[in-house]
Structure formats: C-alpha cells, structure tokens
Coordinates of C-alpha atoms in Angstrom, one line a residue:
M269 CA -28.7 -19.8 -0.2
S270 CA -28.0 -21.1 3.3
H271 CA -27.1 -19.0 6.3
D272 CA -25.8 -21.6 8.8
T273 CA -22.1 -21.3 8.3
D274 CA -19.5 -18.6 7.9
T275 CA -18.7 -19.3 4.3
P276 CA -20.7 -18.9 1.1
E277 CA -20.9 -22.7 0.7
A278 CA -23.3 -24.5 2.8
E279 CA -24.5 -28.0 1.7
P280 CA -22.7 -31.2 2.7
D281 CA -22.1 -32.1 -1.0
G282 CA -20.6 -28.7 -1.7
T283 CA -23.7 -27.2 -3.4
E284 CA -25.9 -24.4 -2.3
A285 CA -29.6 -23.8 -2.2
A286 CA -30.5 -22.2 -5.6
A287 CA -32.7 -19.4 -4.3
I288 CA -32.3 -16.3 -2.1
P289 CA -34.7 -16.5 0.9
V290 CA -37.9 -14.7 0.2
P291 CA -38.6 -11.5 2.1
E292 CA -40.4 -11.9 5.4
G293 CA -43.2 -9.4 5.9
E294 CA -44.2 -6.5 3.6
T295 CA -41.5 -5.3 1.2
E296 CA -41.4 -3.5 -2.1
I297 CA -40.6 -6.5 -4.4
I298 CA -39.2 -5.4 -7.8
E299 CA -41.3 -7.2 -10.5
T300 CA -39.0 -8.2 -13.4
E301 CA -39.4 -10.7 -16.2
Y302 CA -35.7 -11.7 -15.8
E303 CA -35.0 -15.2 -14.5
I304 CA -31.7 -16.2 -13.0
G305 CA -29.7 -18.1 -15.6
Q306 CA -31.7 -17.1 -18.6
D307 CA -28.6 -15.7 -20.4
N308 CA -26.4 -18.7 -19.3
Y309 CA -24.9 -21.4 -21.4
A310 CA -25.0 -24.7 -19.6
A311 CA -23.6 -28.0 -20.8
S312 CA -22.0 -31.2 -19.6
W313 CA -19.1 -32.4 -21.7
K314 CA -16.6 -34.3 -19.6
L315 CA -16.9 -31.2 -17.2
E316 CA -20.2 -29.6 -16.3
F317 CA -20.5 -25.9 -16.6
D318 CA -23.2 -23.2 -16.3
I319 CA -21.9 -19.8 -17.3
H320 CA -23.3 -16.3 -18.1
Q321 CA -22.3 -16.2 -21.8
V322 CA -21.1 -12.6 -21.8
V323 CA -19.8 -12.0 -18.3
F324 CA -17.9 -15.3 -18.0
T325 CA -16.5 -15.2 -21.5
V326 CA -15.2 -11.6 -21.4
S327 CA -13.9 -11.9 -17.8
A328 CA -12.2 -15.3 -18.4
L329 CA -10.6 -14.4 -21.7
G330 CA -9.4 -11.1 -20.3
I331 CA -7.8 -12.7 -17.2
V332 CA -6.2 -15.5 -19.3
A333 CA -4.8 -13.1 -21.8
F334 CA -3.5 -10.7 -19.2
T335 CA -1.8 -13.6 -17.3
F336 CA 0.0 -15.0 -20.3
L337 CA 1.0 -11.7 -21.8
T338 CA 2.4 -10.6 -18.4
M339 CA 4.4 -13.8 -18.1
A340 CA 5.7 -13.5 -21.6
Y341 CA 6.9 -9.9 -21.4
Q342 CA 8.1 -9.7 -17.8
T343 CA 11.0 -7.3 -18.0
A344 CA 9.3 -5.0 -20.5
L345 CA 6.2 -4.6 -18.3
E346 CA 7.8 -3.7 -15.0
P347 CA 8.3 0.0 -15.9
A348 CA 4.8 0.1 -17.3
F349 CA 3.3 -1.2 -14.1
V350 CA 5.3 1.3 -12.0
G351 CA 4.3 4.1 -14.2
L352 CA 0.6 3.1 -14.2
R353 CA 0.5 2.9 -10.4
D354 CA 2.3 6.2 -9.9
W355 CA 0.1 8.0 -12.5
L356 CA -3.1 6.8 -11.1
T357 CA -2.3 7.5 -7.4
G358 CA -0.5 10.7 -8.2
N359 CA -3.2 12.3 -10.4
L360 CA -6.4 10.7 -9.1
D361 CA -5.6 10.5 -5.4
W362 CA -8.2 13.3 -4.8
F363 CA -10.9 11.2 -6.5
F364 CA -10.2 8.1 -4.3
L365 CA -10.1 10.3 -1.1
L366 CA -13.2 12.2 -2.0
S367 CA -15.1 9.0 -2.8
G368 CA -14.0 7.4 0.5
N369 CA -15.4 10.4 2.4
I370 CA -18.7 10.2 0.5
L371 CA -19.1 6.5 1.5
V372 CA -18.3 7.2 5.2
L373 CA -20.7 10.2 5.3
L374 CA -23.5 8.1 3.7
C375 CA -23.1 5.3 6.2
L376 CA -23.2 7.8 9.1
F377 CA -26.3 9.5 7.7
L378 CA -28.1 6.2 7.2
I379 CA -27.3 5.1 10.8
V380 CA -29.2 8.2 12.3
S381 CA -31.8 8.7 9.6
P382 CA -35.3 7.0 9.5
L383 CA -34.0 4.9 6.6
G384 CA -31.9 3.1 9.2
K385 CA -35.0 1.4 10.5
V386 CA -35.4 -0.7 7.4
R387 CA -34.7 -4.4 8.2
L388 CA -32.7 -6.5 5.7
G389 CA -34.9 -9.4 4.6
G390 CA -38.2 -7.8 5.5
P391 CA -39.8 -6.4 8.6
E392 CA -40.4 -9.8 10.1
A393 CA -36.9 -11.3 9.3
S394 CA -34.8 -12.5 12.2
P395 CA -30.9 -12.5 12.3
D396 CA -29.2 -15.7 11.2
Y397 CA -26.3 -15.4 13.6
N398 CA -25.8 -14.2 17.2
Y399 CA -23.7 -11.1 17.7
V400 CA -20.5 -12.9 18.6
G401 CA -20.5 -15.1 15.5
W402 CA -21.6 -12.2 13.3
F403 CA -18.9 -9.9 14.6
S404 CA -16.1 -12.4 14.2
M405 CA -17.1 -13.2 10.6
L406 CA -17.3 -9.5 9.7
F407 CA -13.7 -8.9 11.0
A408 CA -12.3 -12.1 9.4
A409 CA -13.8 -11.3 6.0
G410 CA -12.3 -7.8 5.6
M411 CA -8.8 -7.9 6.8
G412 CA -6.5 -10.9 7.4
I413 CA -3.3 -10.8 5.4
G414 CA -3.2 -7.0 5.5
L415 CA -3.2 -7.0 9.3
M416 CA -0.3 -9.5 9.4
F417 CA 1.8 -7.6 6.8
Y418 CA 1.1 -4.1 8.0
G419 CA 0.4 -4.6 11.7
V420 CA 4.0 -3.7 12.6
S421 CA 5.4 -2.2 9.4
E422 CA 2.9 0.6 8.9
P423 CA 2.9 2.2 12.4
M424 CA 6.6 2.0 12.3
S425 CA 6.9 3.5 8.9
H426 CA 4.6 6.5 9.7
F427 CA 6.3 7.0 13.0
S428 CA 9.7 7.1 11.4
T429 CA 8.7 9.4 8.6
A430 CA 6.8 11.7 10.9
L431 CA 9.8 12.0 13.3
G432 CA 12.1 12.8 10.3
G433 CA 9.9 15.7 9.4
V434 CA 9.6 17.5 6.1
T435 CA 12.2 17.5 3.4
V436 CA 12.0 19.5 0.2
G437 CA 13.7 18.9 -3.1
E438 CA 15.4 21.4 -5.4
D439 CA 12.2 22.0 -7.2
G440 CA 10.4 22.9 -4.0
V441 CA 8.3 19.7 -3.9
R442 CA 8.3 17.6 -0.7
T443 CA 10.3 14.4 -1.0
D444 CA 9.4 12.9 2.4
W445 CA 6.7 10.4 3.1
A446 CA 5.6 11.9 6.4
P447 CA 1.8 12.2 6.9
L448 CA 0.5 15.8 7.0
G449 CA 3.3 18.1 8.3
G450 CA 5.2 15.4 10.2
A451 CA 6.4 16.0 13.8
E452 CA 10.1 16.5 13.4
G453 CA 12.0 15.9 16.7
D454 CA 8.9 15.4 18.7
T455 CA 8.9 11.7 19.5
Q456 CA 5.5 11.5 21.3
E457 CA 3.7 13.5 18.7
A458 CA 5.3 11.4 16.0
I459 CA 4.0 8.3 17.6
R460 CA 0.5 9.8 17.9
L461 CA 0.5 11.0 14.2
G462 CA 1.9 7.7 13.0
M463 CA -0.7 5.7 14.8
A464 CA -3.5 8.1 13.7
A465 CA -2.4 7.7 10.1
T466 CA -2.4 3.9 10.5
I467 CA -5.8 3.8 12.0
F468 CA -7.1 6.1 9.3
H469 CA -6.1 3.4 6.7
W470 CA -7.7 0.6 8.7
G471 CA -10.7 2.2 10.4
L472 CA -14.0 3.8 9.2
H473 CA -13.1 4.4 5.5
P474 CA -12.3 0.8 4.4
W475 CA -15.2 -0.6 6.3
A476 CA -17.5 2.0 4.8
I477 CA -16.4 0.7 1.4
Y478 CA -17.3 -2.8 2.3
A479 CA -20.5 -1.7 4.0
I480 CA -21.9 0.1 0.9
V481 CA -21.4 -3.0 -1.3
A482 CA -22.8 -5.3 1.3
L483 CA -25.8 -3.1 2.0
A484 CA -26.6 -2.7 -1.7
L485 CA -26.5 -6.5 -2.2
S486 CA -28.5 -7.2 0.9
L487 CA -31.2 -4.7 0.1
F488 CA -31.8 -5.7 -3.5
A489 CA -31.5 -9.4 -3.0
Y490 CA -33.3 -9.9 0.4
N491 CA -35.9 -7.1 0.2
K492 CA -36.4 -6.5 -3.5
G493 CA -36.1 -10.2 -4.7
L494 CA -33.4 -9.7 -7.3
P495 CA -30.4 -12.0 -8.0
L496 CA -27.4 -11.8 -5.6
T497 CA -25.1 -10.1 -8.1
L498 CA -23.8 -6.5 -8.4
R499 CA -25.9 -5.6 -11.4
S500 CA -29.1 -5.9 -9.3
C501 CA -28.1 -2.9 -7.2
F502 CA -28.4 -0.7 -10.3
Y503 CA -32.0 -1.6 -11.1
P504 CA -33.2 1.9 -9.8
I505 CA -30.9 3.5 -12.3
F506 CA -31.1 1.3 -15.4
G507 CA -34.4 -0.5 -14.9
E508 CA -34.8 -3.6 -17.1
R509 CA -31.7 -2.6 -19.1
V510 CA -29.6 -3.8 -16.1
W511 CA -29.9 -7.3 -17.5
G512 CA -28.2 -6.2 -20.7
W513 CA -24.9 -4.5 -21.4
P514 CA -24.9 -2.0 -18.5
G515 CA -25.3 -4.9 -16.0
N516 CA -22.8 -7.1 -17.9
L517 CA -20.2 -4.3 -17.7
I518 CA -20.8 -3.9 -13.9
D519 CA -20.4 -7.6 -13.2
I520 CA -17.3 -7.8 -15.4
L521 CA -15.7 -4.9 -13.5
A522 CA -16.6 -6.7 -10.3
I523 CA -14.8 -9.8 -11.4
F524 CA -11.7 -8.0 -12.6
S525 CA -11.6 -6.0 -9.4
T526 CA -11.9 -9.0 -7.2
I527 CA -9.4 -11.2 -9.0
F528 CA -6.7 -8.5 -8.9
G529 CA -7.5 -7.5 -5.3
L530 CA -7.1 -11.1 -4.2
A531 CA -4.0 -11.6 -6.4
T532 CA -2.4 -8.5 -4.7
S533 CA -3.1 -9.9 -1.3
L534 CA -1.7 -13.3 -2.3
G535 CA 1.4 -11.7 -3.6
I536 CA 1.9 -9.7 -0.5
G537 CA 1.2 -12.7 1.7
A538 CA 3.6 -14.9 -0.2
Q539 CA 6.4 -12.2 0.3
Q540 CA 5.8 -12.1 4.0
A541 CA 5.6 -15.9 4.4
A542 CA 8.8 -16.3 2.4
A543 CA 10.5 -13.6 4.5
G544 CA 9.4 -15.4 7.7
L545 CA 10.6 -18.8 6.4
N546 CA 13.9 -17.3 5.5
F547 CA 14.1 -15.6 9.0
L548 CA 13.4 -18.8 10.8
F549 CA 14.9 -21.5 8.6
G550 CA 17.2 -19.7 6.1
L551 CA 15.0 -20.7 3.2
P552 CA 15.4 -18.6 0.0
T553 CA 13.2 -15.6 -0.9
S554 CA 13.8 -15.8 -4.6
N555 CA 11.0 -15.6 -7.2
L556 CA 11.1 -19.4 -7.4
A557 CA 10.4 -19.5 -3.7
L558 CA 7.5 -17.0 -4.0
I559 CA 6.0 -18.9 -6.9
T560 CA 6.3 -22.2 -5.0
L561 CA 4.5 -20.6 -2.0
I562 CA 1.7 -19.2 -4.2
I563 CA 1.3 -22.6 -5.9
L564 CA 1.1 -24.3 -2.5
I565 CA -1.4 -21.8 -1.1
T566 CA -3.5 -22.1 -4.2
A567 CA -3.4 -25.9 -4.1
I568 CA -4.7 -25.9 -0.6
A569 CA -7.5 -23.6 -1.6
L570 CA -8.3 -25.8 -4.6
V571 CA -8.6 -28.9 -2.4
S572 CA -11.3 -27.0 -0.4
V573 CA -13.1 -25.9 -3.6
V574 CA -13.1 -29.3 -5.2
A575 CA -14.1 -31.2 -2.0
G576 CA -16.8 -28.7 -1.1
L577 CA -16.0 -29.4 2.5
D578 CA -17.7 -26.4 4.1
A579 CA -17.1 -27.7 7.6
G580 CA -13.4 -27.9 6.8
V581 CA -13.2 -24.3 5.6
K582 CA -15.3 -23.2 8.5
R583 CA -13.0 -24.9 11.0
L584 CA -9.9 -23.5 9.2
S585 CA -11.4 -20.0 9.6
E586 CA -12.2 -20.5 13.2
I587 CA -8.7 -21.9 14.0
N588 CA -7.1 -19.0 12.2
M589 CA -9.1 -16.4 14.1
A590 CA -8.2 -18.2 17.4
L591 CA -4.5 -18.2 16.4
A592 CA -4.8 -14.5 15.6
G593 CA -6.4 -13.9 19.0
I594 CA -3.7 -15.9 20.8
L595 CA -1.0 -13.9 19.1
L596 CA -2.6 -10.6 20.0
V597 CA -3.1 -11.6 23.6
F598 CA 0.5 -12.9 23.7
V599 CA 1.9 -9.5 22.5
I600 CA -0.3 -7.6 25.0
V601 CA 0.8 -9.8 27.9
F602 CA 4.5 -10.1 27.2
G603 CA 4.9 -6.7 25.5
P604 CA 4.5 -3.3 27.2
T605 CA 1.0 -4.1 28.6
L606 CA 0.2 -0.7 30.2
E607 CA 1.5 1.2 27.2
I608 CA -0.7 -0.8 25.0
F609 CA -3.7 -0.2 27.3
F610 CA -3.3 3.5 27.6
G611 CA -2.1 3.8 24.0
F612 CA -5.3 2.3 22.7
F613 CA -7.4 5.3 24.1
S614 CA -4.7 7.8 23.2
Y615 CA -4.4 6.7 19.6
L616 CA -8.2 6.6 19.2
G617 CA -8.1 10.3 20.3
A618 CA -5.3 11.1 17.9
Y619 CA -7.3 9.4 15.1
G620 CA -10.3 11.7 15.8
E621 CA -8.0 14.7 16.0
Y622 CA -6.2 14.1 12.7
L623 CA -9.1 12.5 10.8
P624 CA -10.3 15.8 9.1
A625 CA -6.8 16.6 7.8
L626 CA -5.9 13.1 6.8
S627 CA -9.1 12.7 4.8
M628 CA -8.9 16.1 3.0
P629 CA -8.8 15.3 -0.7
F630 CA -7.6 18.7 -1.9
G631 CA -4.7 21.0 -1.2
R632 CA -2.5 18.3 0.3
E633 CA 1.2 19.1 0.7
D634 CA 2.0 15.5 1.8
A635 CA 1.6 14.2 -1.8
N636 CA 3.7 11.0 -1.2
F637 CA 1.6 10.0 1.8
A638 CA -1.8 10.9 0.2
S639 CA -1.1 9.1 -3.1
G640 CA 1.4 6.4 -2.2
W641 CA -0.4 5.2 0.9
T642 CA -4.0 6.5 1.1
A643 CA -5.0 6.4 -2.5
F644 CA -3.5 2.9 -3.0
Y645 CA -5.3 1.6 0.1
W646 CA -8.6 3.0 -0.9
A647 CA -8.2 1.4 -4.4
W648 CA -7.1 -1.9 -2.8
W649 CA -10.1 -1.9 -0.4
I650 CA -12.4 -1.1 -3.3
S651 CA -11.0 -4.0 -5.4
W652 CA -11.8 -6.3 -2.5
S653 CA -15.2 -4.9 -1.9
P654 CA -17.3 -7.1 -4.3
F655 CA -15.9 -10.2 -2.6
V656 CA -16.1 -8.9 1.0
G657 CA -19.4 -7.1 0.4
M658 CA -21.1 -10.3 -0.9
F659 CA -19.7 -12.3 2.1
I660 CA -21.0 -9.7 4.6
A661 CA -24.3 -9.6 2.8
R662 CA -24.7 -13.4 3.1
V663 CA -24.3 -13.3 6.9
S664 CA -26.2 -10.1 7.7
R665 CA -29.8 -10.9 6.8
G666 CA -32.3 -10.0 9.5
R667 CA -30.4 -6.9 10.8
T668 CA -31.7 -3.3 10.6
V669 CA -29.7 -1.0 8.4
S670 CA -28.6 1.0 11.4
E671 CA -27.6 -2.1 13.3
F672 CA -25.8 -3.4 10.3
L673 CA -23.8 -0.2 9.6
I674 CA -22.9 0.3 13.3
A675 CA -21.6 -3.3 13.4
V676 CA -19.7 -3.2 10.1
L677 CA -18.1 0.2 10.8
I678 CA -17.5 0.4 14.5
V679 CA -16.7 -3.1 15.7
P680 CA -14.0 -3.9 13.1
T681 CA -12.5 -0.4 13.5
I682 CA -12.1 -0.9 17.2
L683 CA -10.5 -4.3 16.7
S684 CA -8.1 -2.9 14.1
V685 CA -7.1 -0.2 16.5
L686 CA -6.4 -2.8 19.2
W687 CA -4.3 -4.9 16.7
M688 CA -2.3 -2.0 15.4
T689 CA -1.8 -0.6 19.0
A690 CA -0.5 -3.9 20.3
L691 CA 1.8 -4.9 17.4
G692 CA 2.8 -1.5 16.1
G693 CA 2.9 0.2 19.5
T694 CA 5.1 -2.6 20.9
A695 CA 7.6 -2.2 17.9
I696 CA 7.7 1.5 18.3
G697 CA 8.3 1.1 22.0
Q698 CA 11.2 -1.2 21.3
V699 CA 12.8 1.6 19.2
V700 CA 12.0 4.5 21.5
N701 CA 12.5 2.9 24.9
D702 CA 15.0 0.1 24.3
G703 CA 17.0 1.4 21.4
F704 CA 16.2 -1.7 19.4
T705 CA 16.6 -0.4 15.8
Q706 CA 16.5 -3.7 13.8
V707 CA 12.7 -3.6 13.6
Q708 CA 12.9 0.0 12.2
D709 CA 15.6 -0.9 9.7
A710 CA 14.1 -4.2 8.5
A711 CA 12.2 -4.6 5.2
L712 CA 8.4 -4.3 5.4
E713 CA 7.8 -8.0 5.3
L714 CA 10.3 -8.7 8.1
K715 CA 9.3 -6.1 10.6
L716 CA 6.8 -8.4 12.4
F717 CA 9.4 -11.1 12.9
E718 CA 12.0 -8.6 14.1
M719 CA 9.5 -7.3 16.7
L720 CA 8.8 -10.8 17.9
T721 CA 12.5 -11.5 18.5
Q722 CA 12.3 -9.2 21.6
L723 CA 9.5 -11.3 23.1
P724 CA 9.6 -14.8 24.5
L725 CA 9.0 -17.9 22.3
T726 CA 10.2 -16.1 19.1
G727 CA 10.4 -19.2 17.0
L728 CA 7.0 -20.4 17.9
T729 CA 5.2 -17.0 17.5
S730 CA 7.0 -16.3 14.2
F731 CA 5.8 -19.7 12.9
V732 CA 2.3 -18.9 14.0
G733 CA 2.6 -15.7 12.1
I734 CA 3.5 -17.6 8.9
I735 CA 0.6 -20.0 9.4
L736 CA -1.8 -17.1 9.8
V737 CA -0.6 -15.4 6.6
V738 CA -1.0 -18.7 4.6
V739 CA -4.4 -19.7 6.0
F740 CA -5.9 -16.2 5.8
F741 CA -5.3 -16.3 2.1
V742 CA -6.5 -19.9 1.7
T743 CA -9.9 -19.0 3.2
S744 CA -10.0 -15.7 1.2
S745 CA -9.2 -17.5 -2.0
D746 CA -11.8 -20.2 -1.4
S747 CA -14.6 -17.8 -0.6
G748 CA -13.4 -15.4 -3.3
S749 CA -13.7 -18.1 -5.9
L750 CA -17.2 -18.8 -4.9
V751 CA -18.2 -15.2 -5.1
I752 CA -16.6 -14.6 -8.5
D753 CA -18.2 -17.7 -9.8
T754 CA -21.6 -16.6 -8.6
I755 CA -21.2 -13.3 -10.5
A756 CA -19.8 -15.1 -13.6
A757 CA -22.8 -17.6 -13.5
G758 CA -25.3 -14.8 -13.8
G759 CA -26.2 -14.9 -10.1
K760 CA -26.5 -18.6 -9.7
V761 CA -25.2 -19.6 -6.3
N762 CA -25.0 -23.3 -7.1
A763 CA -22.8 -23.2 -10.2
P764 CA -20.7 -26.3 -11.0
T765 CA -17.4 -26.9 -9.1
P766 CA -15.1 -26.8 -12.2
Q767 CA -15.9 -23.2 -12.7
R768 CA -14.7 -22.4 -9.1
V769 CA -11.6 -24.4 -9.8
F770 CA -10.9 -22.2 -12.8
W771 CA -11.2 -19.0 -10.8
A772 CA -9.2 -20.2 -7.9
T773 CA -6.4 -21.4 -10.2
F774 CA -6.3 -18.1 -12.0
E775 CA -6.1 -16.1 -8.8
G776 CA -2.8 -17.9 -8.2
L777 CA -1.6 -17.5 -11.8
V778 CA -2.4 -13.8 -11.8
A779 CA -0.4 -13.3 -8.6
I780 CA 2.6 -15.2 -10.1
A781 CA 2.3 -13.2 -13.3
L782 CA 2.3 -9.9 -11.5
L783 CA 5.2 -10.8 -9.2
L784 CA 7.3 -11.9 -12.2
G785 CA 6.2 -8.8 -14.2
G786 CA 7.0 -6.2 -11.7
G787 CA 6.8 -7.4 -8.1
L788 CA 4.9 -5.4 -5.5
A789 CA 4.6 -2.4 -7.9
A790 CA 2.8 -4.6 -10.4
L791 CA 0.4 -5.9 -7.7
Q792 CA -0.3 -2.4 -6.5
A793 CA -0.8 -1.1 -10.1
M794 CA -3.5 -3.7 -10.9
A795 CA -5.3 -3.2 -7.6
V796 CA -5.4 0.6 -8.3
S797 CA -6.3 0.3 -11.9
T798 CA -9.3 -2.1 -11.3
G799 CA -10.3 -0.1 -8.2
L800 CA -10.7 3.1 -10.2
P801 CA -13.6 2.1 -12.4
F802 CA -15.2 0.2 -9.6
T803 CA -15.1 3.4 -7.5
I804 CA -17.5 4.9 -10.0
V805 CA -19.7 1.8 -9.6
L806 CA -19.7 2.3 -5.8
L807 CA -20.8 5.9 -6.1
G808 CA -23.7 4.8 -8.3
A809 CA -24.6 2.2 -5.7
C810 CA -24.9 5.0 -3.1
Y811 CA -27.7 6.6 -5.1
A812 CA -29.4 3.2 -5.7
I813 CA -29.3 2.4 -1.9
V814 CA -31.0 5.6 -1.0
R815 CA -33.7 5.1 -3.7
G816 CA -34.2 1.5 -2.6
L817 CA -34.5 2.3 1.1
M818 CA -36.9 5.1 0.5
S819 CA -39.4 2.7 -1.0
E820 CA -39.2 0.2 1.9
P821 CA -41.6 0.1 4.8
R822 CA -40.0 1.0 8.1

C-alpha cells in the first residue's frame, strides 16, 4: 500500500502495492498461517475479479436483494422504515450514548497512559505526511456533506427548540425537541445551549468513533503484520478462528454498515443539492430530480474508479477543501465577524459545561433530542466508521498512539466548532439581531441558502455550496468503494477495478431505493440498523486495542 497521496489508490495505472509496509523496528508480529487471498475466488472471464468467496457473495447478494425489494415495494415499506428507525432510536438510545462515551473515555485514557507511546508502524517508523497535509486529510475524510447540510440547520433547530422550552402532552410525556431542559424565553442561553448541543454531535464523540476503528486497523496491520481488514482487529479475541465465520461476519457487517452510511449521506446530499438548484434556478425537487442527481454524482465517481486517476481524485479533494475554506472565510468576513470570534470561545465553554448532561445515557427527559438527534448521529457515525477509519489508518502510519489520538480527536473538533460557529452563529444572529425569520422557517436543506441571501454574492456562494455537496460525495463514494472492495476481497488492496465499479454503482442504487422507499426516514433507518450491530463490533475492538498495545514495545 502506498502512502504518498490522500486517497487509498496510489499507482498511476490505478492499482496499489499488494502488501502492507513491514514494521520498522521491534514489534510483536502475530504469526499466522493465513495468507491474504487464500479464501478468494479469482477468475478472468470477460471481466477480471478476485473476491472473498463468503464475504463478497453474502454482502453483494444482500445489497442487491435489498435494493430491488425496496424499489419493488416502495409505498408498503415507508411505514416499516419509519417504525424501524423510531424503535431503534427510542429503545436503544441509551446503548448508543453509553457506547459513544466508552469510546471517548478509552481515547482519552490512551492519550495519557504509557500505551500512548507505542508508534504505529514500529518504533523506528517515520510519518508519511507532514502535519498540515495530515490534518487536512483527517478533517476531509470524516465530515463533508454533513457539515454542508447541518452547518446552518442544526444550530438553528436547537436554538429554536431550546428557546421554545418544554412542552408536555396529555400523557405527561415531553413533546418538544429541546436539548436537556431548554431555555425558554432566555435568548442568550438558548443560543449557548443550541450551539453546545450542535458541537456535542460534531465534536469528540464522532471522532472517537473514527479513531477507535483507525487505531485498531493501524495497530494490527502496521505493527502486527495482519491484513488491512476489520477481522484482523479481533485476532486477540478469536485467534485463528478470525479467518473463519467470526471474521466473515465482522467483515460483512462492515460492508453493510459502510454501504448504508454512504447511501444515507448521498441521499441527504442529493436533497440539499436539489433544494439549492431549485432555490437558484427554479429546478424541480421531485423524486425524479433527486434520482437524476444521484445518478449524476455516482457517474462522476464511477469515472474516477474506472480511470484510476489518483491524481484527479486528489486534486478534486484539494479543490473541494479549498472551496470549503473560502466559503468559511467569506462568511466570517462578511458576516458578524466579532460575534463569530467571541462566539467560538463562548460556545466551546458551553460545550464543556453541558457535555456531561448531553452525554448522559440514562434518565433523560429530553427523549426526542436524545433519540431523534443523538442516537441517530452516533449510529450514522458508526456506519461510516469502517470507511473513514480505514482511510485515516492509511494516512497515519508513523505516529505515536498519543499523537494520533490528539490529532484525530482535537483538531477536527476545533475545526467543526469554527464551522458551526461561523455558519450557524451567523444564521442565529440574523434571526435575533435582524429579525430575518426566513432562515428559521425554511426546510432543513434550504437553511444554508437562506442564510447566504443576507450576505453579498448570494448566487455565487450558493452555487459554491452546491458544488461542495456534490464533490464531497464524489470523493467519499470513490474512496468508500475502494475500502469496501478491500474488505470484500479478503484484505487485498489491489483488487480488480470491476469490483469497485460494482460497489460504487450499488451505493447510488441503494440511495435511490431508500429515497423511493421512504425518503429521509428510510435513509436514517438503515444507517441506524446497520450501526447497531457494528457498535458491538467497536466495543470488542476496544478490548482488542488494549490487548494489542500492551504487547508492543514502547
């Protein structure tokens, strides 16, 4: 595997080096008789393929069957998806919240413990990237579409519900969506609580989820010499059995989790892009328009997958990050600059103040917020974690565990706070200071564009926002297809291109099926339902990480 670009693909012809770099210095290599690809079926008949017989077959057939059944029974499935999402988040919200807390606490413990001195790749390994390049890749990998969709809408939503306070139904159960106890009638406290709740969803917890997966993959691939696939992380638990059904099940779960996580993001991104095009040019926002957008985005990703143009994908990612930076600076300069500056520190303080209450898994009275927002988010982040974790692992070799965890937790959290403060804080200021209520009243996918109408160059900045949404997903889909295919090929990082085309195509088809079969509720339902079993996998990975680190020289 190469480490000279910011995507998983690295060779000019679209292939990758077949082997993980050997550890540098003394490490505790795990001796195993398993060879990468020994359970694969490889052939060349018109199209070349090289697949893990069990993992690829079960995953592919499951995804294909799900897609076509959902398309065939659209209207009948919508209530089922809504019910599934509400049951999972309503009854198991405590499990998602508790698991998220465990992951954060483990990361913080490893930062300060002697285990944090272990270097990924061996004691003599050196980092493959400088800090600036590394930090930018970490941030780009984990967020993207979510920041565009929720950057304005979430702070505004939490502010509005907090300001509205608590409402109770006839049965004595709260019906409001305010975080915690709200802040009825107190505008400034409602802003602080709303921003704290937003930062909670985009700060330490999601990045701890990514960090655990990335750390487990890095440790067992770079230090222990095992294949770069999720099953390798469970060698301390299952031993040689990890190459059999226990490992197959883990990798299958990882593929389902990733495909539905990416499809959820694609569906959300398509809704926002369609809303933006309607806002700017009056184009329709019908299902046909959404399907057309998804097909277009998927086609662009397919071109990249087929061509194997790593440099093209890399440039696309760099351009997108530059555009995001320009949009952020534009909002800071032409928005309420001083309010954004002081708000950044104020909201960080509010986050620290409210964090214990927001992360409490039991005895919550704000059931709508805890289940409808937090539990869904944690499941969504977890469904993304195999993809993002493997990406982060590929660019983090040579860092110590402490250095790795500080960077993966702290830097992206600070950047997320700045983004939410600039966009969300500007929108809230427009409501509170200027009486501009359109941004408050608009649909979620339109709030960003309504906020931009009160700043100069509205048409240009809105168009930039649409481009950001589209390209963020193109790069995610492309890299995601590579990661899924690595898992489905039994850990081979140089699997044939047609397999990547298959996965990229079905990411788009799953998103279309879910939109037709229940819209946003269906997207959320599948993200939560695949995130649930993978949460158990993550908790097992925590144990494996500690066992693995304890055997390493430091």
